[in-house]
Short mmCIF file of C-alpha atoms and ligand atoms in Angstrom, two decimals:
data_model
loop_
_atom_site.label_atom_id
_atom_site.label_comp_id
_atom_site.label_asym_id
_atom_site.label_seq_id
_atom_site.Cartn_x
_atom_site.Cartn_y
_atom_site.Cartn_z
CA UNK T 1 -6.20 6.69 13.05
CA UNK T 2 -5.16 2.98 12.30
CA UNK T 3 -6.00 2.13 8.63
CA UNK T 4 -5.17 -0.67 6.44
CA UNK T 5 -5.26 -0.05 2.57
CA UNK T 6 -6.63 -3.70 0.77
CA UNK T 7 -6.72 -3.75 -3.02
CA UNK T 8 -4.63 -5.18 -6.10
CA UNK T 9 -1.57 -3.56 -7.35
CA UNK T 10 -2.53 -0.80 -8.99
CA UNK T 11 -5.41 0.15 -7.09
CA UNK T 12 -4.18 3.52 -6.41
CA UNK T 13 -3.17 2.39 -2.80
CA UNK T 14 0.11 4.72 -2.53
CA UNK T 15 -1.47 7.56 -4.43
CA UNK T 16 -4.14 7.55 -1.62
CA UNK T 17 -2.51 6.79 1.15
CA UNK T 18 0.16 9.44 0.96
CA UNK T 19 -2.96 11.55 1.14
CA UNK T 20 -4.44 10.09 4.21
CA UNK T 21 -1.23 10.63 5.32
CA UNK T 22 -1.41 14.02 4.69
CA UNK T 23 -4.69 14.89 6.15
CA UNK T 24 -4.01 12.61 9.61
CA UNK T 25 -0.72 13.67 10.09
CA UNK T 26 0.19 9.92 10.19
CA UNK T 27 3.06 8.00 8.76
CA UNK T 28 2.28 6.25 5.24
CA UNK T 29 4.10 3.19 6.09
CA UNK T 30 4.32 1.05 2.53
CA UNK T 31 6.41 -2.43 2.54
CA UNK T 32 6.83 -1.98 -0.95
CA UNK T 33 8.98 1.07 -0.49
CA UNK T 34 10.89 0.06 2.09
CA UNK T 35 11.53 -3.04 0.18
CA UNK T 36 12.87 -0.80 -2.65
CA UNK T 37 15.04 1.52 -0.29
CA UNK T 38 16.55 -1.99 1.15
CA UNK T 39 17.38 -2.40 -2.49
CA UNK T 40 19.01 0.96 -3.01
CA UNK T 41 20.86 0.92 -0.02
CA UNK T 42 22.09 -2.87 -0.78
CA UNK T 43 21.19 -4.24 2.26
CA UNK T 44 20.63 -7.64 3.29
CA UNK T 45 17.17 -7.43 3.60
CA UNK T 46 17.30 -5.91 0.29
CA UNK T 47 19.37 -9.13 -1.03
CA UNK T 48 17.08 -11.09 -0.12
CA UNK T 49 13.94 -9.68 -0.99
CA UNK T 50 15.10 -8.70 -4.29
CA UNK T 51 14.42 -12.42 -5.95
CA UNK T 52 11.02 -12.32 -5.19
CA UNK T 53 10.02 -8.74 -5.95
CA UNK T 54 11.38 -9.22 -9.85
CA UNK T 55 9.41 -12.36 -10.24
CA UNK T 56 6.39 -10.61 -8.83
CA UNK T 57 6.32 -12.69 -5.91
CA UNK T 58 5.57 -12.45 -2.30
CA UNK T 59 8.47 -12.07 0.00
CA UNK T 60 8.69 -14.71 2.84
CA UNK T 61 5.94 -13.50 5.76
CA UNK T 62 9.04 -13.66 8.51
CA UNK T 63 11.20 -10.90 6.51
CA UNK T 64 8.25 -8.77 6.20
CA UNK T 65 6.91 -9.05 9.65
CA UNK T 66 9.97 -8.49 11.45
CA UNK T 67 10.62 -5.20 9.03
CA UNK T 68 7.07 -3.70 10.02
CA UNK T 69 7.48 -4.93 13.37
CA UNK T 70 10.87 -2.36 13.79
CA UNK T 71 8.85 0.71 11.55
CA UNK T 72 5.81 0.43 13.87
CA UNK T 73 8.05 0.74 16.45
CA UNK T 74 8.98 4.13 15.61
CA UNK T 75 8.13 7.44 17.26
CA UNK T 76 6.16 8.72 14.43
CA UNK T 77 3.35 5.25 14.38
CA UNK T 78 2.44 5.93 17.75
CA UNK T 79 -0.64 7.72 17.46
CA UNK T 80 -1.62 6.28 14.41
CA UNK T 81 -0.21 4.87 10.39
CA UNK T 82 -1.43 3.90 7.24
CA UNK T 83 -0.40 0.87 6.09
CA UNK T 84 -0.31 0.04 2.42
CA UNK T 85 1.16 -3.30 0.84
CA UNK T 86 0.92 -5.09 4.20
CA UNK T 87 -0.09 -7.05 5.43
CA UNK T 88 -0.77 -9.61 1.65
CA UNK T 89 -1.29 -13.30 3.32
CA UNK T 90 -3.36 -14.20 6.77
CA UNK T 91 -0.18 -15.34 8.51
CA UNK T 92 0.99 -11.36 8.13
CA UNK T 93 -2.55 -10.13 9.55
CA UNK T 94 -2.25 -12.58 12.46
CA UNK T 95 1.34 -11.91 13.12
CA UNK T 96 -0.05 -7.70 13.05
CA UNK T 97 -2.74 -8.44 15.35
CA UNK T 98 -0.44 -10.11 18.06
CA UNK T 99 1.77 -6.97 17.41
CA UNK T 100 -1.28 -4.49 18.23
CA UNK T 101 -2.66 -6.58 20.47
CA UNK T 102 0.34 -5.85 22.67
CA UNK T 103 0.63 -2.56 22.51
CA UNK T 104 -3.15 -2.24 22.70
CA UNK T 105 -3.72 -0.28 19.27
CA UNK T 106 -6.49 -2.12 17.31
CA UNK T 107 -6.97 -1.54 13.84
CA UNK T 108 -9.68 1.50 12.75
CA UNK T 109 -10.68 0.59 9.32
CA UNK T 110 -9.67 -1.28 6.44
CA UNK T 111 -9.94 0.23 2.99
CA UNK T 112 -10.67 -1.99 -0.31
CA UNK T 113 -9.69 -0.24 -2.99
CA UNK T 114 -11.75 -2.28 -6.15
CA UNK T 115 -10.64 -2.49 -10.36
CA UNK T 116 -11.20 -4.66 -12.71
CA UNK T 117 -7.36 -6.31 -14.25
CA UNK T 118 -7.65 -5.07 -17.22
CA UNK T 119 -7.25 -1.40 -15.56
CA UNK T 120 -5.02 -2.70 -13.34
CA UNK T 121 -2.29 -3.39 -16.53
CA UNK T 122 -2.76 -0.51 -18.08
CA UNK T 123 -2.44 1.96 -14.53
CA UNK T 124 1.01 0.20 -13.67
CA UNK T 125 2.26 -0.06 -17.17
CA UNK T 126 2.10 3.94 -17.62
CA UNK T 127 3.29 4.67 -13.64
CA UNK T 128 6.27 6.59 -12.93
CA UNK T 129 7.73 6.95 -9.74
CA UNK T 130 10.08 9.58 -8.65
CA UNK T 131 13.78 8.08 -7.43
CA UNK T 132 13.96 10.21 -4.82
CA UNK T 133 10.56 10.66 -2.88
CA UNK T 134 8.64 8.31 -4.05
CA UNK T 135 5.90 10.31 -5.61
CA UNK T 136 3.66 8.71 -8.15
CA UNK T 137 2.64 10.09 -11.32
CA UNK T 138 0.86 8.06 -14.38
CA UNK T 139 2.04 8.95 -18.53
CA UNK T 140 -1.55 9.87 -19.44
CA UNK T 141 -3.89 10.07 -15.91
CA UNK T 142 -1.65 12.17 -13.82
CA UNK T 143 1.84 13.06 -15.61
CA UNK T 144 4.00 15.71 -14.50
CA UNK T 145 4.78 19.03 -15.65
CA UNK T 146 8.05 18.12 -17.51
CA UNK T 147 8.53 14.85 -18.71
CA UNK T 148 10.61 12.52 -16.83
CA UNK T 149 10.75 15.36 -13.63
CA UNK T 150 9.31 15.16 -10.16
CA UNK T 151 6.72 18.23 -9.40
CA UNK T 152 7.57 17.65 -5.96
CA UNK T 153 11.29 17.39 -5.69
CA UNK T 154 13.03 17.44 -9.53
CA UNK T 155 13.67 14.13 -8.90
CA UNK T 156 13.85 11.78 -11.98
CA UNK T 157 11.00 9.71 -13.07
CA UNK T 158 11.65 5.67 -13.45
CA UNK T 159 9.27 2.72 -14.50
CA UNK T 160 9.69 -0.29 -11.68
CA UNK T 161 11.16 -3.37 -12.84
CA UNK T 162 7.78 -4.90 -11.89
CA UNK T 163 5.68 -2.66 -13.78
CA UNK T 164 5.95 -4.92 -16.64
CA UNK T 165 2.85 -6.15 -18.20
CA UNK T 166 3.88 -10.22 -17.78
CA UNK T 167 5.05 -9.32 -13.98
CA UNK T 168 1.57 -7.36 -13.28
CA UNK T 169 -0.33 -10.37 -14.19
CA UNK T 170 1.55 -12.49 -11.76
CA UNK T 171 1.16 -10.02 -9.03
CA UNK T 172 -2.59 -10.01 -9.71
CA UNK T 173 -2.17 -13.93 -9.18
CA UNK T 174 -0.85 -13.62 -6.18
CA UNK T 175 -2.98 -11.10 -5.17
CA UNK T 176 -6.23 -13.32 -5.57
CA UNK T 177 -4.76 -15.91 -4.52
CA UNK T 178 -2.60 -14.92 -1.24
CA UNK T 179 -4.38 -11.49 -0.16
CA UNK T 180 -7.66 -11.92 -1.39
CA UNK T 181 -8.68 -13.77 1.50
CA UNK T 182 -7.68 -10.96 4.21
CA UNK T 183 -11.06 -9.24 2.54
CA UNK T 184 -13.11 -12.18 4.15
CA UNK T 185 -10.91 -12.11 7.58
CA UNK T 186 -11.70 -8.49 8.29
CA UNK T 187 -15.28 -8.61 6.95
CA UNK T 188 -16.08 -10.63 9.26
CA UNK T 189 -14.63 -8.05 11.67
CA UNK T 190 -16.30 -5.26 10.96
CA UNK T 191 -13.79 -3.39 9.54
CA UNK T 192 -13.78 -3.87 6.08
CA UNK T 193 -15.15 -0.46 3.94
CA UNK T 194 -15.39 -0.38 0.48
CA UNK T 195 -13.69 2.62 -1.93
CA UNK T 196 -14.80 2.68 -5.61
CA UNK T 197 -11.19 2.98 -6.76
CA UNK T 198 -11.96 4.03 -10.75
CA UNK T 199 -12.52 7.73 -12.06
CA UNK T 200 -10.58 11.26 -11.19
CA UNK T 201 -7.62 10.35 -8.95
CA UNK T 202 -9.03 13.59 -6.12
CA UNK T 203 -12.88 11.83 -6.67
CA UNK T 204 -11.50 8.72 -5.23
CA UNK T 205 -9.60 10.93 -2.42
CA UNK T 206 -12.57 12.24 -1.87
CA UNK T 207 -14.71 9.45 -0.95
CA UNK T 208 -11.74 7.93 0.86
CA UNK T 209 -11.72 10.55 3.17
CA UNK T 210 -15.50 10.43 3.74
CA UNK T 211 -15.26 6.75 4.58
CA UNK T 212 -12.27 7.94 7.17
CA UNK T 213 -14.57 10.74 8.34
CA UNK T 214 -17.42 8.82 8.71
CA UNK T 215 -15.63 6.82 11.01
CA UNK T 216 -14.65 9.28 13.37
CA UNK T 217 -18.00 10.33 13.57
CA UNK T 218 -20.36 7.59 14.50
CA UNK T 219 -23.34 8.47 13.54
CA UNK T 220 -25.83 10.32 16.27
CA UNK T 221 -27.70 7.73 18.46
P1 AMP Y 1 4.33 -2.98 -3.84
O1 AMP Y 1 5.11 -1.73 -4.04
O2 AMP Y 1 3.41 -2.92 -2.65
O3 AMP Y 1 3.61 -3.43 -5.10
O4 AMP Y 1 5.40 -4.14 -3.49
C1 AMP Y 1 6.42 -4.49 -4.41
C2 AMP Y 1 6.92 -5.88 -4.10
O5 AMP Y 1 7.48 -5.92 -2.77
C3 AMP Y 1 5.86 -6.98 -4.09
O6 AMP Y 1 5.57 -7.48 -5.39
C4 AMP Y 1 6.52 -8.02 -3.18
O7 AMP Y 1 7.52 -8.72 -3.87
C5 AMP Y 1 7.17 -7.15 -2.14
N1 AMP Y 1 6.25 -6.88 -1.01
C6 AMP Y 1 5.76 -5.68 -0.61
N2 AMP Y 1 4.96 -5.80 0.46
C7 AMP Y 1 4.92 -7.13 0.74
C8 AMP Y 1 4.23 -7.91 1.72
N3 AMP Y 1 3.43 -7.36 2.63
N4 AMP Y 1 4.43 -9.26 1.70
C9 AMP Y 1 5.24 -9.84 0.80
N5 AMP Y 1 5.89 -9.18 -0.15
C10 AMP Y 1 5.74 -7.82 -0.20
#
């Protein structure tokens, strides 16, 4: 299973997709994260990107396509991913459909995850992420057990940089502005499927993986 996860920051994107993930057995491949472990690591991809990713801004499409040209690469994306943060402008989804049009792996669905802004802010201004897996828990919609503590790992709990209320609303700029259009490009595709993204975090699972199931299944003839 090839999927694409569409939507503004704060969507719920990660949260789901780790759970495809799950289900599928398939890698949850977010640029995002990798972004962040660049930054960790102090790389010089990290360097780089790092600018852009305070000011809420979109890296340059060459770093980003080269980096998720190398991860689909990978032993584990060969049967199948779930990409989630990528690709954000039409020259990424071009540059991913010449990749997958080489190795012959087309695309299976992409998912639009829909809120309204307003949601948006107040979702990312109360996540938590764990420092060291990456799990993503919310202050009043989905906190952990102890405050501050992974369930999954005892990792600790931070707030991104980016998570700030004046960076959100420039993400959500550049999202209508940049990635907005990729809705229209695979519309017109066929592959566009829509996911009410509000309500119970496992409701919104849930229809996600009927959209994914329905898929698999095409209906009877
Ligand atoms: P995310 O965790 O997906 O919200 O990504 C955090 C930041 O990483 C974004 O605000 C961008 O600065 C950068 N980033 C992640 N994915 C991409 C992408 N596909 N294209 C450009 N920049 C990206």
């Amino acid at each position: 299973m090839r999927v694409i996860m569409l939507g503004p920051p704060g969507a719920g994107k990660g949260t789901q997709a780790s759970r495809i993930s799950q289900r599928y057995d398939i890698p949850h491949i977010s640029t995002g994260d990798m972004f962040r472990a660049n930054l960790k690591q102090g790389t010089a991809l990290g360097q780089e990107a790092r600018q852009y990713m305070d000011a809420g801004e979109l890296v340059p499409d060459d770093l980003v396509v080269r980096m998720v040209d190398d991860r689909l690469s990978w032993d584990d994306a060969q049967d199948g991913w779930d990409l989630d943060g990528f690709p954000r402008t039409i020259g990424q989804a071009e540059a991913l459909d010449e990749l997958l049009e080489e190795h012959d792996t087309p695309i299976d669905v992409v998912l639009r995850f829909a809120v309204d802004d307003d949601e948006v802010v107040e979702r990312l201004s109360g996540r938590r992420v764990c420092r060291e897996c990456g799990e993503i828990y919310h202050v009043h919609a989905n906190p952990p057990t102890e405050e501050g503590v992974c369930d999954a790992c005892g990792g600790e709990l931070y707030q991104r940089d980016d998570d700030q209320e004046e960076v959100i609303r420039t993400r959500l700029a550049s999202y209508v502005e940049d990635t907005e259009p990729l809705e229209q490009f695979y519309a017109e595709r066929g592959l566009l499927r829509d996911v009410e993204a509000v309500g119970d975090i496992d409701d919104v699972t849930d229809r996600t993986l009927a959209v994914l199931a329905d898929i698999e299944e095409p209906p009877p003839r």
